Amino acid sequence: MTDELNFLLDGVEIPFHKGQTIMQAATAAGAYIPHLCFHPDLAPHGSCRLCIVDVNGKTVSSCTQPAEDRQEVHSNIPELQQARLRLIQLLFAEGNHFCPSCEVSGNCQLQALAYDLGMTHYHYAPFSAVRAQDGSHPELFIDRDRCILCDLCGRASCSSDNKNVYGLSGRGEQTHLIFRSNSGNLADTAASVNDHAAHICPVGCILPKQGNYMQTIGNRLYDNAPIHKVGNHRMDDSTSANKGHTNE
Ligand code: SF4
Ligand code: SF4
Ligand code: FES
């Protein structure tokens, strides 16, 4: 008789302890469930919906769903992969993602998931949104057109940096990234290039001006292995704990 709790993820036994979500337990065990707004160091946000899994015929967000003993969880099934592909295509349509001109191309989690899910075309007509850029800060550049509204920067700013620099404002289509200063400019906040928040963005929205993404093609994070093998990382995020995924 053992007290160990575990569930099955696509047939693989995942141990967990009480209070962990399916995503937290899977990540700790080195199993990969697609995601963009989850980071193992931060509270779940539950906004991107990429981490959906099937539990007893019900679709739930694995980053917010508590793990339960002997639960059967399915992630890598065609219906869910297709739903994820549509979500990714929607993000591409919403945000003016033109990868060939982007500094984080090859190191980008959104792009890597698009490759992983077999995205070959936009599917949705681009919204062609134009959101204000911010180059006011001496060390950081912001391209809001690439923001996917995951609030990783906002959560990292509060809980890792003990600041309150980044946030989201507005509703629905009007939701956008803000900086908490009277002027609304990043330069007038307490933001520093050394903040965790400045190195957690999964796409090319928050960029150090000195350039952390100077790798040549072939040496970039996702050049030689897909994201379900490499995991969600940013090359300059030294605190990231979700390493060593083992999925084939
Ligand atoms: S942020 Fe990622 S998906 Fe968007 S343009 Fe840059 S590389 Fe492409
Ligand atoms: S700036 Fe980056 S980390 Fe912040 S909400 Fe947008 S995509 Fe997420
Ligand atoms: S990772 Fe679960 S909703 Fe984004």
PDB file of C-alpha atoms and ligand atoms in Angstrom:
ATOM      1  CA  MET A   1       0.000   0.000   0.000  1.00  0.00           C
ATOM      2  CA  THR A   2       1.419   3.373  -0.975  1.00  0.00           C
ATOM      3  CA  ASP A   3       0.307   6.891  -0.100  1.00  0.00           C
ATOM      4  CA  GLU A   4       1.656   8.271  -3.347  1.00  0.00           C
ATOM      5  CA  LEU A   5      -0.894  10.172  -5.408  1.00  0.00           C
ATOM      6  CA  ASN A   6      -0.706   9.956  -9.171  1.00  0.00           C
ATOM      7  CA  PHE A   7      -2.687  10.398 -12.347  1.00  0.00           C
ATOM      8  CA  LEU A   8      -2.267   9.213 -15.918  1.00  0.00           C
ATOM      9  CA  LEU A   9      -1.283  11.775 -18.550  1.00  0.00           C
ATOM     10  CA  ASP A  10      -1.640  10.211 -21.997  1.00  0.00           C
ATOM     11  CA  GLY A  11      -1.038   6.863 -20.316  1.00  0.00           C
ATOM     12  CA  VAL A  12       2.068   7.971 -18.385  1.00  0.00           C
ATOM     13  CA  GLU A  13       1.915   7.942 -14.590  1.00  0.00           C
ATOM     14  CA  ILE A  14       2.475  11.413 -13.086  1.00  0.00           C
ATOM     15  CA  PRO A  15       3.010  11.696  -9.318  1.00  0.00           C
ATOM     16  CA  PHE A  16       1.665  14.769  -7.538  1.00  0.00           C
ATOM     17  CA  HIS A  17       1.047  16.146  -4.115  1.00  0.00           C
ATOM     18  CA  LYS A  18      -2.176  17.647  -2.841  1.00  0.00           C
ATOM     19  CA  GLY A  19      -2.736  21.207  -4.041  1.00  0.00           C
ATOM     20  CA  GLN A  20      -0.839  20.832  -7.307  1.00  0.00           C
ATOM     21  CA  THR A  21      -2.590  21.455 -10.583  1.00  0.00           C
ATOM     22  CA  ILE A  22      -2.320  19.006 -13.477  1.00  0.00           C
ATOM     23  CA  MET A  23       0.125  21.369 -15.225  1.00  0.00           C
ATOM     24  CA  GLN A  24       2.296  21.866 -12.122  1.00  0.00           C
ATOM     25  CA  ALA A  25       2.582  18.124 -11.560  1.00  0.00           C
ATOM     26  CA  ALA A  26       3.224  17.371 -15.241  1.00  0.00           C
ATOM     27  CA  THR A  27       5.899  20.076 -15.459  1.00  0.00           C
ATOM     28  CA  ALA A  28       7.603  18.845 -12.285  1.00  0.00           C
ATOM     29  CA  ALA A  29       7.603  15.322 -13.738  1.00  0.00           C
ATOM     30  CA  GLY A  30       9.141  16.499 -17.021  1.00  0.00           C
ATOM     31  CA  ALA A  31       6.014  15.929 -19.127  1.00  0.00           C
ATOM     32  CA  TYR A  32       4.987  18.642 -21.560  1.00  0.00           C
ATOM     33  CA  ILE A  33       1.506  20.118 -21.963  1.00  0.00           C
ATOM     34  CA  PRO A  34       1.417  23.037 -24.458  1.00  0.00           C
ATOM     35  CA  HIS A  35       1.078  26.424 -22.776  1.00  0.00           C
ATOM     36  CA  LEU A  36       1.951  30.104 -23.060  1.00  0.00           C
ATOM     37  CA  CYS A  37       0.633  31.876 -19.940  1.00  0.00           C
ATOM     38  CA  PHE A  38       1.932  29.369 -17.372  1.00  0.00           C
ATOM     39  CA  HIS A  39       5.298  29.716 -15.630  1.00  0.00           C
ATOM     40  CA  PRO A  40       6.251  27.347 -12.817  1.00  0.00           C
ATOM     41  CA  ASP A  41       7.429  30.208 -10.582  1.00  0.00           C
ATOM     42  CA  LEU A  42       4.161  32.169 -10.792  1.00  0.00           C
ATOM     43  CA  ALA A  43       0.489  31.740  -9.910  1.00  0.00           C
ATOM     44  CA  PRO A  44      -1.608  30.457 -12.853  1.00  0.00           C
ATOM     45  CA  HIS A  45      -3.422  32.985 -15.010  1.00  0.00           C
ATOM     46  CA  GLY A  46      -5.611  30.664 -17.085  1.00  0.00           C
ATOM     47  CA  SER A  47      -5.903  33.005 -20.065  1.00  0.00           C
ATOM     48  CA  CYS A  48      -4.272  31.429 -23.138  1.00  0.00           C
ATOM     49  CA  ARG A  49      -6.316  28.172 -23.074  1.00  0.00           C
ATOM     50  CA  LEU A  50      -3.531  26.294 -24.848  1.00  0.00           C
ATOM     51  CA  CYS A  51      -3.113  23.945 -21.901  1.00  0.00           C
ATOM     52  CA  ILE A  52      -6.551  22.375 -22.327  1.00  0.00           C
ATOM     53  CA  VAL A  53      -6.752  18.677 -21.516  1.00  0.00           C
ATOM     54  CA  ASP A  54      -9.517  16.095 -21.465  1.00  0.00           C
ATOM     55  CA  VAL A  55     -10.521  14.785 -18.056  1.00  0.00           C
ATOM     56  CA  ASN A  56     -13.352  12.265 -18.145  1.00  0.00           C
ATOM     57  CA  GLY A  57     -14.695  13.745 -21.369  1.00  0.00           C
ATOM     58  CA  LYS A  58     -14.580  17.307 -20.050  1.00  0.00           C
ATOM     59  CA  THR A  59     -12.170  19.927 -21.427  1.00  0.00           C
ATOM     60  CA  VAL A  60     -10.391  21.874 -18.685  1.00  0.00           C
ATOM     61  CA  SER A  61      -7.372  24.164 -18.347  1.00  0.00           C
ATOM     62  CA  SER A  62      -4.607  22.025 -16.902  1.00  0.00           C
ATOM     63  CA  CYS A  63      -2.848  25.036 -15.343  1.00  0.00           C
ATOM     64  CA  THR A  64      -5.813  25.725 -13.062  1.00  0.00           C
ATOM     65  CA  GLN A  65      -7.356  22.256 -12.678  1.00  0.00           C
ATOM     66  CA  PRO A  66      -6.331  20.503  -9.444  1.00  0.00           C
ATOM     67  CA  ALA A  67      -4.799  17.073  -9.985  1.00  0.00           C
ATOM     68  CA  GLU A  68      -6.782  14.163  -8.595  1.00  0.00           C
ATOM     69  CA  ASP A  69      -5.712  10.675  -7.704  1.00  0.00           C
ATOM     70  CA  ARG A  70      -6.058   8.060 -10.479  1.00  0.00           C
ATOM     71  CA  GLN A  71      -7.512  10.645 -12.858  1.00  0.00           C
ATOM     72  CA  GLU A  72      -7.147   9.859 -16.588  1.00  0.00           C
ATOM     73  CA  VAL A  73      -5.926  12.961 -18.388  1.00  0.00           C
ATOM     74  CA  HIS A  74      -5.503  13.203 -22.161  1.00  0.00           C
ATOM     75  CA  SER A  75      -3.541  16.025 -23.770  1.00  0.00           C
ATOM     76  CA  ASN A  76      -1.969  14.746 -26.968  1.00  0.00           C
ATOM     77  CA  ILE A  77      -5.151  13.941 -28.888  1.00  0.00           C
ATOM     78  CA  PRO A  78      -6.102  15.268 -32.349  1.00  0.00           C
ATOM     79  CA  GLU A  79      -9.175  17.269 -31.224  1.00  0.00           C
ATOM     80  CA  LEU A  80      -7.187  19.194 -28.620  1.00  0.00           C
ATOM     81  CA  GLN A  81      -4.200  19.739 -30.908  1.00  0.00           C
ATOM     82  CA  GLN A  82      -6.583  21.145 -33.531  1.00  0.00           C
ATOM     83  CA  ALA A  83      -8.188  23.484 -30.970  1.00  0.00           C
ATOM     84  CA  ARG A  84      -4.713  24.640 -29.916  1.00  0.00           C
ATOM     85  CA  LEU A  85      -3.762  25.275 -33.533  1.00  0.00           C
ATOM     86  CA  ARG A  86      -6.817  27.531 -33.949  1.00  0.00           C
ATOM     87  CA  LEU A  87      -5.930  29.433 -30.774  1.00  0.00           C
ATOM     88  CA  ILE A  88      -2.385  29.951 -32.029  1.00  0.00           C
ATOM     89  CA  GLN A  89      -3.674  31.106 -35.420  1.00  0.00           C
ATOM     90  CA  LEU A  90      -5.941  33.576 -33.648  1.00  0.00           C
ATOM     91  CA  LEU A  91      -2.983  34.981 -31.719  1.00  0.00           C
ATOM     92  CA  PHE A  92      -1.074  35.414 -34.980  1.00  0.00           C
ATOM     93  CA  ALA A  93      -4.052  37.224 -36.536  1.00  0.00           C
ATOM     94  CA  GLU A  94      -4.510  39.478 -33.496  1.00  0.00           C
ATOM     95  CA  GLY A  95      -0.979  40.669 -33.126  1.00  0.00           C
ATOM     96  CA  ASN A  96       0.895  41.517 -36.324  1.00  0.00           C
ATOM     97  CA  HIS A  97       3.349  38.632 -35.970  1.00  0.00           C
ATOM     98  CA  PHE A  98       5.708  38.893 -38.908  1.00  0.00           C
ATOM     99  CA  CYS A  99       8.407  36.481 -37.780  1.00  0.00           C
ATOM    100  CA  PRO A 100      11.139  37.195 -40.376  1.00  0.00           C
ATOM    101  CA  SER A 101      11.517  40.732 -39.026  1.00  0.00           C
ATOM    102  CA  CYS A 102      11.323  39.796 -35.340  1.00  0.00           C
ATOM    103  CA  GLU A 103      14.321  39.787 -33.025  1.00  0.00           C
ATOM    104  CA  VAL A 104      13.122  36.726 -31.109  1.00  0.00           C
ATOM    105  CA  SER A 105      12.459  34.552 -34.156  1.00  0.00           C
ATOM    106  CA  GLY A 106      13.815  31.080 -33.366  1.00  0.00           C
ATOM    107  CA  ASN A 107      13.629  31.807 -29.625  1.00  0.00           C
ATOM    108  CA  CYS A 108       9.901  32.560 -29.475  1.00  0.00           C
ATOM    109  CA  GLN A 109       7.428  30.307 -27.663  1.00  0.00           C
ATOM    110  CA  LEU A 110       4.459  31.350 -29.793  1.00  0.00           C
ATOM    111  CA  GLN A 111       6.366  30.653 -32.993  1.00  0.00           C
ATOM    112  CA  ALA A 112       7.706  27.355 -31.615  1.00  0.00           C
ATOM    113  CA  LEU A 113       4.204  26.177 -30.698  1.00  0.00           C
ATOM    114  CA  ALA A 114       2.959  27.164 -34.144  1.00  0.00           C
ATOM    115  CA  TYR A 115       5.642  24.955 -35.692  1.00  0.00           C
ATOM    116  CA  ASP A 116       4.878  22.162 -33.251  1.00  0.00           C
ATOM    117  CA  LEU A 117       1.182  22.217 -34.093  1.00  0.00           C
ATOM    118  CA  GLY A 118       1.846  22.212 -37.837  1.00  0.00           C
ATOM    119  CA  MET A 119       0.677  25.766 -38.564  1.00  0.00           C
ATOM    120  CA  THR A 120       1.153  26.481 -42.271  1.00  0.00           C
ATOM    121  CA  HIS A 121      -1.074  29.544 -42.769  1.00  0.00           C
ATOM    122  CA  TYR A 122      -2.911  32.271 -40.878  1.00  0.00           C
ATOM    123  CA  HIS A 123      -6.445  30.792 -41.197  1.00  0.00           C
ATOM    124  CA  TYR A 124      -7.967  33.991 -39.703  1.00  0.00           C
ATOM    125  CA  ALA A 125      -7.626  37.289 -41.563  1.00  0.00           C
ATOM    126  CA  PRO A 126      -5.132  39.503 -39.726  1.00  0.00           C
ATOM    127  CA  PHE A 127      -6.789  42.152 -37.538  1.00  0.00           C
ATOM    128  CA  SER A 128      -3.857  44.471 -38.452  1.00  0.00           C
ATOM    129  CA  ALA A 129      -3.950  46.049 -35.040  1.00  0.00           C
ATOM    130  CA  VAL A 130      -1.499  48.863 -34.492  1.00  0.00           C
ATOM    131  CA  ARG A 131      -0.625  49.332 -30.865  1.00  0.00           C
ATOM    132  CA  ALA A 132       1.742  52.003 -29.558  1.00  0.00           C
ATOM    133  CA  GLN A 133       5.363  51.011 -29.139  1.00  0.00           C
ATOM    134  CA  ASP A 134       7.362  52.357 -26.194  1.00  0.00           C
ATOM    135  CA  GLY A 135      11.056  53.156 -26.534  1.00  0.00           C
ATOM    136  CA  SER A 136      11.163  55.598 -23.616  1.00  0.00           C
ATOM    137  CA  HIS A 137      13.152  53.362 -21.272  1.00  0.00           C
ATOM    138  CA  PRO A 138      16.942  53.481 -21.661  1.00  0.00           C
ATOM    139  CA  GLU A 139      17.303  49.687 -21.432  1.00  0.00           C
ATOM    140  CA  LEU A 140      14.030  48.196 -22.669  1.00  0.00           C
ATOM    141  CA  PHE A 141      11.986  48.399 -25.847  1.00  0.00           C
ATOM    142  CA  ILE A 142       8.311  47.445 -26.005  1.00  0.00           C
ATOM    143  CA  ASP A 143       6.489  46.284 -29.131  1.00  0.00           C
ATOM    144  CA  ARG A 144       2.878  45.952 -28.017  1.00  0.00           C
ATOM    145  CA  ASP A 145       1.876  44.496 -31.391  1.00  0.00           C
ATOM    146  CA  ARG A 146       3.454  41.235 -30.283  1.00  0.00           C
ATOM    147  CA  CYS A 147       1.847  41.121 -26.829  1.00  0.00           C
ATOM    148  CA  ILE A 148      -0.370  38.064 -26.305  1.00  0.00           C
ATOM    149  CA  LEU A 149      -1.839  39.398 -23.028  1.00  0.00           C
ATOM    150  CA  CYS A 150      -0.534  36.532 -20.924  1.00  0.00           C
ATOM    151  CA  ASP A 151       0.284  38.800 -17.942  1.00  0.00           C
ATOM    152  CA  LEU A 152       3.504  36.913 -17.214  1.00  0.00           C
ATOM    153  CA  CYS A 153       5.277  40.283 -16.948  1.00  0.00           C
ATOM    154  CA  GLY A 154       2.635  41.656 -14.558  1.00  0.00           C
ATOM    155  CA  ARG A 155       2.769  38.601 -12.303  1.00  0.00           C
ATOM    156  CA  ALA A 156       6.585  38.492 -12.335  1.00  0.00           C
ATOM    157  CA  SER A 157       6.775  42.210 -11.585  1.00  0.00           C
ATOM    158  CA  CYS A 158       4.601  41.836  -8.474  1.00  0.00           C
ATOM    159  CA  SER A 159       5.699  38.502  -7.099  1.00  0.00           C
ATOM    160  CA  SER A 160       9.338  38.173  -8.229  1.00  0.00           C
ATOM    161  CA  ASP A 161      10.477  41.817  -8.388  1.00  0.00           C
ATOM    162  CA  ASN A 162       8.220  43.311  -5.673  1.00  0.00           C
ATOM    163  CA  LYS A 163       7.327  46.093  -8.072  1.00  0.00           C
ATOM    164  CA  ASN A 164       4.145  46.866  -9.931  1.00  0.00           C
ATOM    165  CA  VAL A 165       5.384  47.944 -13.342  1.00  0.00           C
ATOM    166  CA  TYR A 166       3.450  45.968 -15.962  1.00  0.00           C
ATOM    167  CA  GLY A 167      -0.263  45.261 -16.218  1.00  0.00           C
ATOM    168  CA  LEU A 168      -3.196  44.703 -18.548  1.00  0.00           C
ATOM    169  CA  SER A 169      -6.025  47.176 -18.993  1.00  0.00           C
ATOM    170  CA  GLY A 170      -9.252  47.290 -20.982  1.00  0.00           C
ATOM    171  CA  ARG A 171     -11.690  44.554 -21.946  1.00  0.00           C
ATOM    172  CA  GLY A 172     -12.068  42.160 -24.839  1.00  0.00           C
ATOM    173  CA  GLU A 173     -10.478  43.481 -28.023  1.00  0.00           C
ATOM    174  CA  GLN A 174      -9.432  46.641 -26.197  1.00  0.00           C
ATOM    175  CA  THR A 175      -7.249  44.785 -23.684  1.00  0.00           C
ATOM    176  CA  HIS A 176      -3.689  46.058 -23.839  1.00  0.00           C
ATOM    177  CA  LEU A 177      -0.393  46.182 -21.990  1.00  0.00           C
ATOM    178  CA  ILE A 178       0.090  49.187 -19.701  1.00  0.00           C
ATOM    179  CA  PHE A 179       2.907  50.557 -17.562  1.00  0.00           C
ATOM    180  CA  ARG A 180       2.019  51.857 -14.136  1.00  0.00           C
ATOM    181  CA  SER A 181       3.273  55.429 -14.192  1.00  0.00           C
ATOM    182  CA  ASN A 182       1.497  58.782 -14.352  1.00  0.00           C
ATOM    183  CA  SER A 183       2.680  59.327 -17.916  1.00  0.00           C
ATOM    184  CA  GLY A 184       1.973  55.734 -18.943  1.00  0.00           C
ATOM    185  CA  ASN A 185       5.546  55.483 -20.235  1.00  0.00           C
ATOM    186  CA  LEU A 186       7.829  52.658 -19.158  1.00  0.00           C
ATOM    187  CA  ALA A 187      10.626  55.176 -18.479  1.00  0.00           C
ATOM    188  CA  ASP A 188       8.592  56.661 -15.624  1.00  0.00           C
ATOM    189  CA  THR A 189       8.155  53.340 -13.797  1.00  0.00           C
ATOM    190  CA  ALA A 190      10.611  51.490 -11.564  1.00  0.00           C
ATOM    191  CA  ALA A 191      11.353  49.047 -14.412  1.00  0.00           C
ATOM    192  CA  SER A 192      14.909  47.752 -14.705  1.00  0.00           C
ATOM    193  CA  VAL A 193      16.476  45.489 -17.281  1.00  0.00           C
ATOM    194  CA  ASN A 194      17.507  43.287 -14.345  1.00  0.00           C
ATOM    195  CA  ASP A 195      13.892  42.575 -13.348  1.00  0.00           C
ATOM    196  CA  HIS A 196      12.551  39.069 -13.801  1.00  0.00           C
ATOM    197  CA  ALA A 197       9.598  40.711 -15.571  1.00  0.00           C
ATOM    198  CA  ALA A 198      11.930  42.000 -18.274  1.00  0.00           C
ATOM    199  CA  HIS A 199      13.023  38.451 -19.157  1.00  0.00           C
ATOM    200  CA  ILE A 200       9.833  36.414 -19.025  1.00  0.00           C
ATOM    201  CA  CYS A 201       7.835  37.562 -22.056  1.00  0.00           C
ATOM    202  CA  PRO A 202       7.197  34.449 -24.207  1.00  0.00           C
ATOM    203  CA  VAL A 203       7.144  36.530 -27.398  1.00  0.00           C
ATOM    204  CA  GLY A 204       9.029  39.555 -28.718  1.00  0.00           C
ATOM    205  CA  CYS A 205       7.143  42.265 -26.837  1.00  0.00           C
ATOM    206  CA  ILE A 206       9.549  43.154 -23.975  1.00  0.00           C
ATOM    207  CA  LEU A 207      13.052  43.406 -25.382  1.00  0.00           C
ATOM    208  CA  PRO A 208      16.310  44.496 -23.759  1.00  0.00           C
ATOM    209  CA  LYS A 209      17.798  47.158 -26.013  1.00  0.00           C
ATOM    210  CA  GLN A 210      21.234  45.631 -25.758  1.00  0.00           C
ATOM    211  CA  GLY A 211      19.879  42.587 -27.562  1.00  0.00           C
ATOM    212  CA  ASN A 212      19.777  39.191 -25.931  1.00  0.00           C
ATOM    213  CA  TYR A 213      18.767  37.486 -29.144  1.00  0.00           C
ATOM    214  CA  MET A 214      21.826  37.619 -31.316  1.00  0.00           C
ATOM    215  CA  GLN A 215      22.134  33.899 -32.039  1.00  0.00           C
ATOM    216  CA  THR A 216      22.574  32.920 -35.645  1.00  0.00           C
ATOM    217  CA  ILE A 217      20.181  30.510 -37.360  1.00  0.00           C
ATOM    218  CA  GLY A 218      20.998  27.007 -36.177  1.00  0.00           C
ATOM    219  CA  ASN A 219      21.967  28.185 -32.674  1.00  0.00           C
ATOM    220  CA  ARG A 220      18.597  29.504 -31.536  1.00  0.00           C
ATOM    221  CA  LEU A 221      16.582  27.804 -28.808  1.00  0.00           C
ATOM    222  CA  TYR A 222      14.035  26.065 -31.026  1.00  0.00           C
ATOM    223  CA  ASP A 223      16.191  25.516 -34.117  1.00  0.00           C
ATOM    224  CA  ASN A 224      17.128  21.915 -33.431  1.00  0.00           C
ATOM    225  CA  ALA A 225      14.360  20.561 -31.209  1.00  0.00           C
ATOM    226  CA  PRO A 226      10.621  21.287 -30.913  1.00  0.00           C
ATOM    227  CA  ILE A 227       9.126  23.095 -27.930  1.00  0.00           C
ATOM    228  CA  HIS A 228       7.566  19.892 -26.543  1.00  0.00           C
ATOM    229  CA  LYS A 229      11.142  18.613 -26.109  1.00  0.00           C
ATOM    230  CA  VAL A 230      12.846  21.875 -25.107  1.00  0.00           C
ATOM    231  CA  GLY A 231      10.063  23.332 -22.947  1.00  0.00           C
ATOM    232  CA  ASN A 232       8.944  26.958 -22.628  1.00  0.00           C
ATOM    233  CA  HIS A 233      11.998  29.084 -22.006  1.00  0.00           C
ATOM    234  CA  ARG A 234      13.337  32.460 -22.766  1.00  0.00           C
ATOM    235  CA  MET A 235      17.076  32.396 -23.334  1.00  0.00           C
ATOM    236  CA  ASP A 236      17.691  35.254 -20.891  1.00  0.00           C
ATOM    237  CA  ASP A 237      15.298  33.998 -18.153  1.00  0.00           C
ATOM    238  CA  SER A 238      17.748  32.385 -15.763  1.00  0.00           C
ATOM    239  CA  THR A 239      15.044  31.690 -13.153  1.00  0.00           C
ATOM    240  CA  SER A 240      12.922  29.450 -15.358  1.00  0.00           C
ATOM    241  CA  ALA A 241      12.369  26.144 -13.599  1.00  0.00           C
ATOM    242  CA  ASN A 242      10.533  24.207 -16.307  1.00  0.00           C
ATOM    243  CA  LYS A 243      13.452  22.389 -17.836  1.00  0.00           C
ATOM    244  CA  GLY A 244      13.988  18.830 -18.991  1.00  0.00           C
ATOM    245  CA  HIS A 245      10.768  17.793 -20.692  1.00  0.00           C
ATOM    246  CA  THR A 246      10.821  14.228 -21.870  1.00  0.00           C
ATOM    247  CA  ASN A 247       7.943  13.910 -24.344  1.00  0.00           C
ATOM    248  CA  GLU A 248       8.756  12.333 -27.663  1.00  0.00           C
TER     249      GLU A 248
HETATM  250  S1  SF4 B   1       6.890  37.344 -31.335  1.00  0.00           S
HETATM  251 FE1  SF4 B   1       7.230  35.271 -32.098  1.00  0.00          FE
HETATM  252  S2  SF4 B   1       5.433  34.818 -33.344  1.00  0.00           S
HETATM  253 FE2  SF4 B   1       5.535  37.041 -33.052  1.00  0.00          FE
HETATM  254  S3  SF4 B   1       6.683  37.838 -34.782  1.00  0.00           S
HETATM  255 FE3  SF4 B   1       8.169  37.458 -33.162  1.00  0.00          FE
HETATM  256  S4  SF4 B   1       8.917  35.386 -33.594  1.00  0.00           S
HETATM  257 FE4  SF4 B   1       7.008  35.608 -34.728  1.00  0.00          FE
HETATM  258  S1  SF4 B   2       4.336  41.879 -22.631  1.00  0.00           S
HETATM  259 FE1  SF4 B   2       4.863  39.740 -22.912  1.00  0.00          FE
HETATM  260  S2  SF4 B   2       4.751  38.894 -20.853  1.00  0.00           S
HETATM  261 FE2  SF4 B   2       3.661  40.819 -20.801  1.00  0.00          FE
HETATM  262  S3  SF4 B   2       1.515  40.328 -21.203  1.00  0.00           S
HETATM  263 FE3  SF4 B   2       2.457  40.815 -23.165  1.00  0.00          FE
HETATM  264  S4  SF4 B   2       3.139  38.882 -23.994  1.00  0.00           S
HETATM  265 FE4  SF4 B   2       2.759  38.546 -21.841  1.00  0.00          FE
HETATM  266  S1  FES B   3      -1.250  27.815 -19.667  1.00  0.00           S
HETATM  267 FE1  FES B   3      -3.218  27.313 -18.940  1.00  0.00          FE
HETATM  268  S2  FES B   3      -4.514  28.805 -19.793  1.00  0.00           S
HETATM  269 FE2  FES B   3      -2.501  29.409 -20.422  1.00  0.00          FE
END
